[in-house]
PDB file of C-alpha atoms and ligand atoms in Angstrom:
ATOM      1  CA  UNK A 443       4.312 -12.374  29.240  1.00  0.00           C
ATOM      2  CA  UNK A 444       1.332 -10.772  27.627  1.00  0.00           C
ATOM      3  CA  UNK A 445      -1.652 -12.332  26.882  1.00  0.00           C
ATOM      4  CA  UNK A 446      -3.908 -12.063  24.024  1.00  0.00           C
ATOM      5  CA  UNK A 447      -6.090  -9.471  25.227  1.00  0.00           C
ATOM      6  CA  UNK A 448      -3.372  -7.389  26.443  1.00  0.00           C
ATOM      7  CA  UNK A 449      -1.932  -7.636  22.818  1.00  0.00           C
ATOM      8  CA  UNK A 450      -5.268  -6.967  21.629  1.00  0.00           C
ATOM      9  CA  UNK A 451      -4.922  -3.465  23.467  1.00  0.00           C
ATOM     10  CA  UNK A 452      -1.687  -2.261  21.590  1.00  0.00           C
ATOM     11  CA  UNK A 453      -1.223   0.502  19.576  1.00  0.00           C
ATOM     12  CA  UNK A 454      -0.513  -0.943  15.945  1.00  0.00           C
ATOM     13  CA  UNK A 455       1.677   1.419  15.313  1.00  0.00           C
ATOM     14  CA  UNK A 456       4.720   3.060  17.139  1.00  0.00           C
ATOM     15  CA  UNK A 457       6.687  -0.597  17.515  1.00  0.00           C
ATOM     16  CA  UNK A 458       8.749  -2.731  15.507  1.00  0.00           C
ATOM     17  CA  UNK A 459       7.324  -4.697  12.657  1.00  0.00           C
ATOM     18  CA  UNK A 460       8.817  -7.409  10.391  1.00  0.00           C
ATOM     19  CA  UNK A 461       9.391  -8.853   7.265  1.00  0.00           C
ATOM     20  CA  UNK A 462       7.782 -12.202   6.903  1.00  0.00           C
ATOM     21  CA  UNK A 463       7.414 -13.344   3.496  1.00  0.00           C
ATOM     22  CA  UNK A 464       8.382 -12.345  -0.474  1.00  0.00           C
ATOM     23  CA  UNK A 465       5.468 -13.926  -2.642  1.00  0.00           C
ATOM     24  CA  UNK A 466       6.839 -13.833  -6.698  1.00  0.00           C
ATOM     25  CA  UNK A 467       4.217 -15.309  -7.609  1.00  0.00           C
ATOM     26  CA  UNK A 468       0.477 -16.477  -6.318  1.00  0.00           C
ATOM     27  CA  UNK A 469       1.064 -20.158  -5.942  1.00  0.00           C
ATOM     28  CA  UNK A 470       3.532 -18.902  -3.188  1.00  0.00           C
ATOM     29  CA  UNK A 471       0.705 -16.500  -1.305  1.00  0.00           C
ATOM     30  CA  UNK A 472       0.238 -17.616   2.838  1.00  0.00           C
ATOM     31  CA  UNK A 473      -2.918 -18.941   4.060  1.00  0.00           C
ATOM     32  CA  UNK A 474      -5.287 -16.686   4.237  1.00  0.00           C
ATOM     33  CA  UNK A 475      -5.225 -15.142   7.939  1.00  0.00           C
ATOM     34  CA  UNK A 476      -4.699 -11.858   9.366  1.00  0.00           C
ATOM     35  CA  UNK A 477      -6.471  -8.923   7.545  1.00  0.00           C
ATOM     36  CA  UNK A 478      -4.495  -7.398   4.722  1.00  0.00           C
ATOM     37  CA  UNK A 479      -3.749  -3.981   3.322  1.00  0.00           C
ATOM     38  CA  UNK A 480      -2.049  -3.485   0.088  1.00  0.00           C
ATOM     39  CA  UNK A 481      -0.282  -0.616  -1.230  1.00  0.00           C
ATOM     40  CA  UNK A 482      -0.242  -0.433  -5.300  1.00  0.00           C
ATOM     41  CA  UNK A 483       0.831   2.227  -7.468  1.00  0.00           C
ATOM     42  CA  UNK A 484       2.915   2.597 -10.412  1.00  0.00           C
ATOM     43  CA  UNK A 485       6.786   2.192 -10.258  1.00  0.00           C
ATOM     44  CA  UNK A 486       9.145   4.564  -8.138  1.00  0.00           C
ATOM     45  CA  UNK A 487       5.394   6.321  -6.882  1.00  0.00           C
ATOM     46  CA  UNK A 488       6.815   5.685  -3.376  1.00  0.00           C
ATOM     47  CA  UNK A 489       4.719   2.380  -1.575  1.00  0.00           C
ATOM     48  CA  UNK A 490       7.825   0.981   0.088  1.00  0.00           C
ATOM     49  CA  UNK A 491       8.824   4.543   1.539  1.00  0.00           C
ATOM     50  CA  UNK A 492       5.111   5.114   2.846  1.00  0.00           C
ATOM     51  CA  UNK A 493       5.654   1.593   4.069  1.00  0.00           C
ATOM     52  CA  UNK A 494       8.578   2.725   5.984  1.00  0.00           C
ATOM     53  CA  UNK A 495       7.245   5.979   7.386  1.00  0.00           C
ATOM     54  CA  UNK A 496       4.245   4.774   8.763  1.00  0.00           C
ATOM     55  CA  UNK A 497       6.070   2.232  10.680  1.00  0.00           C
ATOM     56  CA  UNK A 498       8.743   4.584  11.716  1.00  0.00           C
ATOM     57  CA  UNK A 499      11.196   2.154  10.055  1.00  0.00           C
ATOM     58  CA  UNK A 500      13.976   3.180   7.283  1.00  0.00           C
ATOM     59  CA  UNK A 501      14.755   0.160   5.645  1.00  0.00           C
ATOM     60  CA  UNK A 502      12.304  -2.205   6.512  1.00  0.00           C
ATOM     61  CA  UNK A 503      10.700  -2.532   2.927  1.00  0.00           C
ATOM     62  CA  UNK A 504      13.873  -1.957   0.281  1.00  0.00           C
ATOM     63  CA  UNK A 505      13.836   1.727  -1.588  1.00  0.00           C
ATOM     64  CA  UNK A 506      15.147   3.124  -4.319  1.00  0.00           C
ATOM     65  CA  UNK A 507      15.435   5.840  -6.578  1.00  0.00           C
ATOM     66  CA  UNK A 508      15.275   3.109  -9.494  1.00  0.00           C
ATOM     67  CA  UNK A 509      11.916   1.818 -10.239  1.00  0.00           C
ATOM     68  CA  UNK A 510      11.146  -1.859 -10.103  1.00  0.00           C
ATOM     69  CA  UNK A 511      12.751  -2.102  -7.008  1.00  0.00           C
ATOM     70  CA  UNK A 512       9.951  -4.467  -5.422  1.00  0.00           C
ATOM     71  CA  UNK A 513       9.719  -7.740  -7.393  1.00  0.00           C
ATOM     72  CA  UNK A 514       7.106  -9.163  -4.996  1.00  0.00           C
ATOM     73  CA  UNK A 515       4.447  -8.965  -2.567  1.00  0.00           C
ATOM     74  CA  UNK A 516       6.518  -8.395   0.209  1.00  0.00           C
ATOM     75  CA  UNK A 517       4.433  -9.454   3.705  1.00  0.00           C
ATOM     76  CA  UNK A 518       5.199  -6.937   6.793  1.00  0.00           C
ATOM     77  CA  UNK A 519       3.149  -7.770  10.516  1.00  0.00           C
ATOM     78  CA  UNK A 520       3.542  -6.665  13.682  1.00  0.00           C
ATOM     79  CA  UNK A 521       6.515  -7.860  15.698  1.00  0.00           C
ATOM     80  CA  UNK A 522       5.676 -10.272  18.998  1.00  0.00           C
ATOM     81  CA  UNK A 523       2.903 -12.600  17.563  1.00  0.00           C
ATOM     82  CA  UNK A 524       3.866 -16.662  17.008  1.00  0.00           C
ATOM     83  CA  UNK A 525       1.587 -16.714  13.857  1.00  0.00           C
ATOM     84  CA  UNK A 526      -0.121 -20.047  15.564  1.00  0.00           C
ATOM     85  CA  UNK A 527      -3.769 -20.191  14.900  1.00  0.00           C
ATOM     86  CA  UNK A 528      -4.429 -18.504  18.756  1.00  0.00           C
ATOM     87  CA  UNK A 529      -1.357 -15.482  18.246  1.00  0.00           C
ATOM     88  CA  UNK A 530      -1.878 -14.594  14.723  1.00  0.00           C
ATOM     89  CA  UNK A 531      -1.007 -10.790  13.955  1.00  0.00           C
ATOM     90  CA  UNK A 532      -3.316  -8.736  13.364  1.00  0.00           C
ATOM     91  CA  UNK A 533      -2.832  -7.495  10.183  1.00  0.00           C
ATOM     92  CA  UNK A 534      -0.308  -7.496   7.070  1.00  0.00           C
ATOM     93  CA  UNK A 535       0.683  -4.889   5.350  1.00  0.00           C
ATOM     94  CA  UNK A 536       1.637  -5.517   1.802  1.00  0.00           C
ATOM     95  CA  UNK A 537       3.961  -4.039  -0.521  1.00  0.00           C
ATOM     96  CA  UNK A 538       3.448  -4.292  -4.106  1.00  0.00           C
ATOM     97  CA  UNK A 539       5.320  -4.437  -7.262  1.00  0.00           C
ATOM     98  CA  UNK A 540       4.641  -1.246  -9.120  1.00  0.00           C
ATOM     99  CA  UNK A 541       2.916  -1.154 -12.350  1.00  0.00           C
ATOM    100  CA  UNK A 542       4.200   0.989 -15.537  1.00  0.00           C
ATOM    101  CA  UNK A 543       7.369   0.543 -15.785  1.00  0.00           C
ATOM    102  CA  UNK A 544       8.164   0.156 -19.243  1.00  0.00           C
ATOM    103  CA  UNK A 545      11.802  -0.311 -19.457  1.00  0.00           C
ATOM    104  CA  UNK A 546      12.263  -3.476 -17.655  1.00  0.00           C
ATOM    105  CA  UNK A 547      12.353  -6.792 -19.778  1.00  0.00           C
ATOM    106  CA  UNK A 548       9.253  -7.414 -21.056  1.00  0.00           C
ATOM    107  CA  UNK A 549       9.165 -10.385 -19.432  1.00  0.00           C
ATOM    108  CA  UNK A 550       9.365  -9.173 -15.943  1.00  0.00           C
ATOM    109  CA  UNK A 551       6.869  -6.110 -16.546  1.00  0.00           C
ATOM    110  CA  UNK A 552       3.840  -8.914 -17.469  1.00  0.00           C
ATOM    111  CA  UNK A 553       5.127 -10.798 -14.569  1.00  0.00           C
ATOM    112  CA  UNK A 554       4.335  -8.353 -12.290  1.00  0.00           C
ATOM    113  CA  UNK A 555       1.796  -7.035 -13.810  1.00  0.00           C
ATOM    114  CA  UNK A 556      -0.069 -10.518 -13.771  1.00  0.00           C
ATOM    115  CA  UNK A 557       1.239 -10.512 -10.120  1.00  0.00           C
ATOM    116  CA  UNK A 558      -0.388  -7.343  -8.917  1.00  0.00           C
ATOM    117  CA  UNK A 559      -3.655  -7.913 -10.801  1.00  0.00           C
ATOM    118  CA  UNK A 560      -4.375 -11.577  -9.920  1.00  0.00           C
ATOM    119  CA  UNK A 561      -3.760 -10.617  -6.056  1.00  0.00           C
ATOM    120  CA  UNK A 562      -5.790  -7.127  -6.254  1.00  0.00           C
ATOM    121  CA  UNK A 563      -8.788  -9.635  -8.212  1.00  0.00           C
ATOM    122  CA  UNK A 564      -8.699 -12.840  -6.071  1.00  0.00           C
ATOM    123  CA  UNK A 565      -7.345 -12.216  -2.423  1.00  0.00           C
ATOM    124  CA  UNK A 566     -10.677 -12.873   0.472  1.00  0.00           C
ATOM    125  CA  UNK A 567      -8.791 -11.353   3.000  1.00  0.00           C
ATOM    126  CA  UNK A 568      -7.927  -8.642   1.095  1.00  0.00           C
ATOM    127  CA  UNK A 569      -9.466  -5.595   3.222  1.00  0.00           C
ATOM    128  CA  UNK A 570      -8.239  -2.212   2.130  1.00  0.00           C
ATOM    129  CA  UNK A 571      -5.764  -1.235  -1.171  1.00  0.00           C
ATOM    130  CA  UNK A 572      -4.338   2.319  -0.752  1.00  0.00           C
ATOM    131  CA  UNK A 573      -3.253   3.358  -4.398  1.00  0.00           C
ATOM    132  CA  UNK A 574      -0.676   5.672  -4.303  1.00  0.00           C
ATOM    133  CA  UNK A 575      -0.953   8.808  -7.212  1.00  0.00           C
ATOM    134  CA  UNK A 576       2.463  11.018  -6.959  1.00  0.00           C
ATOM    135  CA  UNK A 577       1.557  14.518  -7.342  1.00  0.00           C
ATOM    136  CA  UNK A 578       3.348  15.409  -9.412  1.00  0.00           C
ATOM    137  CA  UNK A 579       1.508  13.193 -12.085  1.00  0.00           C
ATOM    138  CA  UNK A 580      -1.796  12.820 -11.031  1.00  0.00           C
ATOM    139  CA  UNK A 581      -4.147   9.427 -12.228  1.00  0.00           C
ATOM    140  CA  UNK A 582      -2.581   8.055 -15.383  1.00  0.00           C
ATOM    141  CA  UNK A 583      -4.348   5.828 -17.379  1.00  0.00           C
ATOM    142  CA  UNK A 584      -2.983   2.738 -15.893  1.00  0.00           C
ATOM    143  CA  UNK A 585      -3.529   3.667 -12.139  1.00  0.00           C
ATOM    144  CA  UNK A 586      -7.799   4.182 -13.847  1.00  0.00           C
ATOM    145  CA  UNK A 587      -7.183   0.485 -15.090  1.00  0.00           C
ATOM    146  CA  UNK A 588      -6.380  -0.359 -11.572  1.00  0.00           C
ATOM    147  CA  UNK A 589      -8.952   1.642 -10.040  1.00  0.00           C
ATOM    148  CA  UNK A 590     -11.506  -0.212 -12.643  1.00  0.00           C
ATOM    149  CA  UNK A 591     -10.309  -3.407 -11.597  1.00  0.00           C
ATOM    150  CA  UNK A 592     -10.419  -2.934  -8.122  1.00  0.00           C
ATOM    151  CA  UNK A 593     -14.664  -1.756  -8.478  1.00  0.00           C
ATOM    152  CA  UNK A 594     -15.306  -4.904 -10.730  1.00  0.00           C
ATOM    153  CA  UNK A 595     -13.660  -6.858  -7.506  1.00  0.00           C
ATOM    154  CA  UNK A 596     -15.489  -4.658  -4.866  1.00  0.00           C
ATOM    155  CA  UNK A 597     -12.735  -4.149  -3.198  1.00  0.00           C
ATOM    156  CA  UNK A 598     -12.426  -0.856  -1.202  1.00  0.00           C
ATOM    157  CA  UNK A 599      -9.730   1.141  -2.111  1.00  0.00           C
ATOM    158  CA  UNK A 600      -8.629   4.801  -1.286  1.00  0.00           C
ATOM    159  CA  UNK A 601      -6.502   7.481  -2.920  1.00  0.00           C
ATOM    160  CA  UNK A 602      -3.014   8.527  -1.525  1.00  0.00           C
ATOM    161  CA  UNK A 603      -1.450  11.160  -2.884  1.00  0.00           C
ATOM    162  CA  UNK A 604       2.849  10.873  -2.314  1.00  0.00           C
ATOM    163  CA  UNK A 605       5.668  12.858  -2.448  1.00  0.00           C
ATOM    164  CA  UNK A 606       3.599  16.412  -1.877  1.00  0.00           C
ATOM    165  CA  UNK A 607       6.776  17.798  -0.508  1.00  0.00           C
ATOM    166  CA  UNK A 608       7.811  18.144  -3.928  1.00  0.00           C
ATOM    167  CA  UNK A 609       5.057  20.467  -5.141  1.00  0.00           C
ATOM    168  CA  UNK A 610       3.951  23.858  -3.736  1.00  0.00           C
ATOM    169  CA  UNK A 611       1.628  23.755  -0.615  1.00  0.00           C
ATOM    170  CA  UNK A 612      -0.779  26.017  -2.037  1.00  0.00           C
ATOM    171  CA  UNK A 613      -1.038  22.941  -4.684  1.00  0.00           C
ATOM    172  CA  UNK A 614      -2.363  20.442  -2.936  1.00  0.00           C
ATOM    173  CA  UNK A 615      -6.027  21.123  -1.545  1.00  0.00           C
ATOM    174  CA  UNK A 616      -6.768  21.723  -5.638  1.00  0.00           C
ATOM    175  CA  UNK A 617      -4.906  18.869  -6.464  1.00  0.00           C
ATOM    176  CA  UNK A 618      -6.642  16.839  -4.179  1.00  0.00           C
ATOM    177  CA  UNK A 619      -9.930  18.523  -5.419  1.00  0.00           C
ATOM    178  CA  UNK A 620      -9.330  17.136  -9.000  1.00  0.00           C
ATOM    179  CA  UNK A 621      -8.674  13.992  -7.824  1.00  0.00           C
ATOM    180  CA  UNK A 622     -11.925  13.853  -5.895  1.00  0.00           C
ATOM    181  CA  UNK A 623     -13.799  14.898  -9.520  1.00  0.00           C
ATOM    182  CA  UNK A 624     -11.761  12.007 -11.622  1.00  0.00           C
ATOM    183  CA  UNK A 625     -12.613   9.254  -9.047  1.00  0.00           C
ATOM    184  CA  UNK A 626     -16.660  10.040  -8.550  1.00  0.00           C
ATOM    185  CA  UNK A 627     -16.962   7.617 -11.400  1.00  0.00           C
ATOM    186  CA  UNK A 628     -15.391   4.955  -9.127  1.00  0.00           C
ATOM    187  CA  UNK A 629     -17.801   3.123  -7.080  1.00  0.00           C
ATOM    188  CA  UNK A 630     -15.485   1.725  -4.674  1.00  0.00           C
ATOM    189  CA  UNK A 631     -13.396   4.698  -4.097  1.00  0.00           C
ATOM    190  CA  UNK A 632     -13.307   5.928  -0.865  1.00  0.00           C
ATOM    191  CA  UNK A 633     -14.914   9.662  -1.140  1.00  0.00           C
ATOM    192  CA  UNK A 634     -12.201  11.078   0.045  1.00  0.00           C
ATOM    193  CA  UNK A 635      -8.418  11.496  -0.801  1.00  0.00           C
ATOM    194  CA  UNK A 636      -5.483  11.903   1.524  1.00  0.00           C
ATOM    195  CA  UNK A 637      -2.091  13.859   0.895  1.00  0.00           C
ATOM    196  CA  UNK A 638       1.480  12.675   2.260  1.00  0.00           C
ATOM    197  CA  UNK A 639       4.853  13.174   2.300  1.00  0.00           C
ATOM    198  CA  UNK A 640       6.879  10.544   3.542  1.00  0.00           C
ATOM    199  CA  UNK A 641      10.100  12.780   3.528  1.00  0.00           C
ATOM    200  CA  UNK A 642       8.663  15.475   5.666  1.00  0.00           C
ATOM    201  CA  UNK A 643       6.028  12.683   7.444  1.00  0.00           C
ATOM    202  CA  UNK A 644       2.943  15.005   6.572  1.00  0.00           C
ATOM    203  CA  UNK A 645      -0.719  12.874   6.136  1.00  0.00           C
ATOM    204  CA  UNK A 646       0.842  10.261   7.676  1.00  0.00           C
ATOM    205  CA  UNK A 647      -0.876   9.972  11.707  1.00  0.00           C
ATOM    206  CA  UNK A 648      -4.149  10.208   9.227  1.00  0.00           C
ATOM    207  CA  UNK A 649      -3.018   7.276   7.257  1.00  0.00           C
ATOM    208  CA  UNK A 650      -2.150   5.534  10.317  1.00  0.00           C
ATOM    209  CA  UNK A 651      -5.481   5.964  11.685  1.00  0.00           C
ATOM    210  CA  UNK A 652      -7.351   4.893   8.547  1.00  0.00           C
ATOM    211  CA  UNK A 653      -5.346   1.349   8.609  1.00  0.00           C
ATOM    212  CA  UNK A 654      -5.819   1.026  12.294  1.00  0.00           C
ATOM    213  CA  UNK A 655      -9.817   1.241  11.953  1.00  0.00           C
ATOM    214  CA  UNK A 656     -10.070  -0.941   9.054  1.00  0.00           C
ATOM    215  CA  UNK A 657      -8.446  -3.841  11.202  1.00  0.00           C
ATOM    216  CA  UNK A 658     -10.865  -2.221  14.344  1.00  0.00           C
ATOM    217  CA  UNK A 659      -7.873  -1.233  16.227  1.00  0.00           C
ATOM    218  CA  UNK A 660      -6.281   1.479  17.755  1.00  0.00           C
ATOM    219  CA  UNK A 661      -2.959   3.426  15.782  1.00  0.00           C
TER     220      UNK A 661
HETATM  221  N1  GTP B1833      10.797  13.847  -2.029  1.00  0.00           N
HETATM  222  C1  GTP B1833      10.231  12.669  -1.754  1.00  0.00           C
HETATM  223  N2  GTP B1833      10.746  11.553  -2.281  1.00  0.00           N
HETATM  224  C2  GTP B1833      10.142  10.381  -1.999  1.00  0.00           C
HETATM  225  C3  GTP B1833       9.007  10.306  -1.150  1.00  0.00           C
HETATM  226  N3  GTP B1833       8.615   9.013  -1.075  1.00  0.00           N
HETATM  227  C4  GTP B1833       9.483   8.315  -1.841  1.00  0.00           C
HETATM  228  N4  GTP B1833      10.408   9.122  -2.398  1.00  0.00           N
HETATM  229  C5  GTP B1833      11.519   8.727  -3.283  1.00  0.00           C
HETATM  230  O1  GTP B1833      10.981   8.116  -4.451  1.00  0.00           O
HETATM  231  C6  GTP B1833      11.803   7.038  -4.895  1.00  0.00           C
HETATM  232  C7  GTP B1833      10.985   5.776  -5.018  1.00  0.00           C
HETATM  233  O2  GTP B1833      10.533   5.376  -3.744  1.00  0.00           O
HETATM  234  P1  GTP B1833      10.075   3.875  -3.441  1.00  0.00           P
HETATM  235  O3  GTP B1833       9.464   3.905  -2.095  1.00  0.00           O
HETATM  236  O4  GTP B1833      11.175   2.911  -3.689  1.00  0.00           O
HETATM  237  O5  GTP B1833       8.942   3.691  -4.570  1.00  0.00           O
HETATM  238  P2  GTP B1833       8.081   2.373  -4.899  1.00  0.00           P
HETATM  239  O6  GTP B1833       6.730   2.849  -5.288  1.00  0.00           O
HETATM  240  O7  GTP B1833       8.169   1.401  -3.803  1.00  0.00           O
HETATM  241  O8  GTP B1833       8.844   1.846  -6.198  1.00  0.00           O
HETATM  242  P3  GTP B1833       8.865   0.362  -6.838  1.00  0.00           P
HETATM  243  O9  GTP B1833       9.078  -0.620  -5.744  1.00  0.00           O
HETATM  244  O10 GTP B1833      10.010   0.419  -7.784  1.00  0.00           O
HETATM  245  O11 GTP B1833       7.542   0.209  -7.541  1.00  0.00           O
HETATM  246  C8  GTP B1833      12.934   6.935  -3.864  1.00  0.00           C
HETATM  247  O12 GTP B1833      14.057   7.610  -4.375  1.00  0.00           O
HETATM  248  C9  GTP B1833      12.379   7.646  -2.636  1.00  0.00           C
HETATM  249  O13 GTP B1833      13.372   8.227  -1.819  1.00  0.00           O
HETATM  250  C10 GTP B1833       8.499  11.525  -0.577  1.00  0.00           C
HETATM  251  O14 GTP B1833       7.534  11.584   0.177  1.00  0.00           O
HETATM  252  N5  GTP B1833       9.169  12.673  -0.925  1.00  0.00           N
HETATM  253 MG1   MG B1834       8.803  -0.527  -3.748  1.00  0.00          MG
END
């Protein structure tokens, strides 16, 4: 059997990780516990493939090439850990509805909406929101709401940019350049902006990295 400090050791990356909860709405949010990082970005952006990729896992958060695929906050930790007060995991990763999409029910769009925002606004353990900007778009004006929201909060957030096997290589340094000049007005922005591809798995041992020090361990 391990013990905690041996667990304590391990790579957070590299082995299995699970599903453990859907939250639809914030009455149905866990305890607060482990240390949580949230990925947010507008519909079909690609959180739940990033999701997958950094944990070396196809389907563990659902895809799809329709947006509004994830209705929830969908709750992923480390396999191995009981979740009793003295073997908690580490850390969550959480999966986000996207915002944006406009041809859902109307309904549904403010529910998630509401979802995202209240949870991005009033989560303590809330360490680190990655906001995911596909390339091919750049910041719209409802990822700069986000970002607002998420300096009001003083949360600490950073700026992923997805899917950069779909634009030219030569592309993406300047992209990443005019990202860096659109978020300076962003006090909790992290000063610097990172560029994957989930499909071809560039940016992604970076990535890895990042989440493993905000949680102080190793990737
Ligand atoms: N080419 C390419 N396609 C990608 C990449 N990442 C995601 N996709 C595609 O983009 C689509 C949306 O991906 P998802 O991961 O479901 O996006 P999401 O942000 O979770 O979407 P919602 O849950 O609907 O908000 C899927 O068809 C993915 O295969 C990437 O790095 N490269
Ligand atoms: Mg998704």
């Amino acid at each position: 059997m391990t013990n905690n400090n041996q667990k304590a050791d391990q790579p957070l990356f590299g082995r299995p990780w699970i599903f453990i909860r859907g939250v639809p709405a914030m009455k149905f949010l866990p305890p607060e516990g482990p240390l949580e990082v949230a990925f947010a970005g507008r519909s079909n952006v690609g959180k739940s493939s990033l999701i997958n990729a950094l944990v070396g896992q196809k389907a563990l958060a659902r895809t799809s090439n329709t947006p509004g695929r994830t209705q929830e906050l969908n709750y992923f930790v480390p396999d191995g850990y009981s979740g009793a007060a003295d073997d908690m995991p580490p850390m969550a990763l959480v999966d986000m509805p996207g915002y944006g999409y406009a041809q859902a029910p109307k309904e549904q769009v403010d529910a998630w909406t509401k979802l995202v925002f209240d949870y991005l606004r009033g989560r303590a353990t809330l360490k680190r929101v990655y906001v995911l900007i596909d390339s091919r778009h750049g910041i719209k004006k409802n990822d700069d709401e986000v970002l607002s929201l998420l300096d009001k909060a003083a949360i600490s957030y950073q700026i992923v940019l997805t899917k950069t096997d779909k634009i030219k290589e030569v592309g993406v340094p300047r992209l990443i350049a005019e990202t860096l000049e659109k978020i300076k007005k962003h006090p909790a922005a992290f000063p610097e902006v990172l560029s994957t591809s989930s499909e071809k798995g560039n940016g992604l041992d970076i990535l890895r990295a990042a989440i493993a020090e905000t949680v102080g361990r190793k990737s």
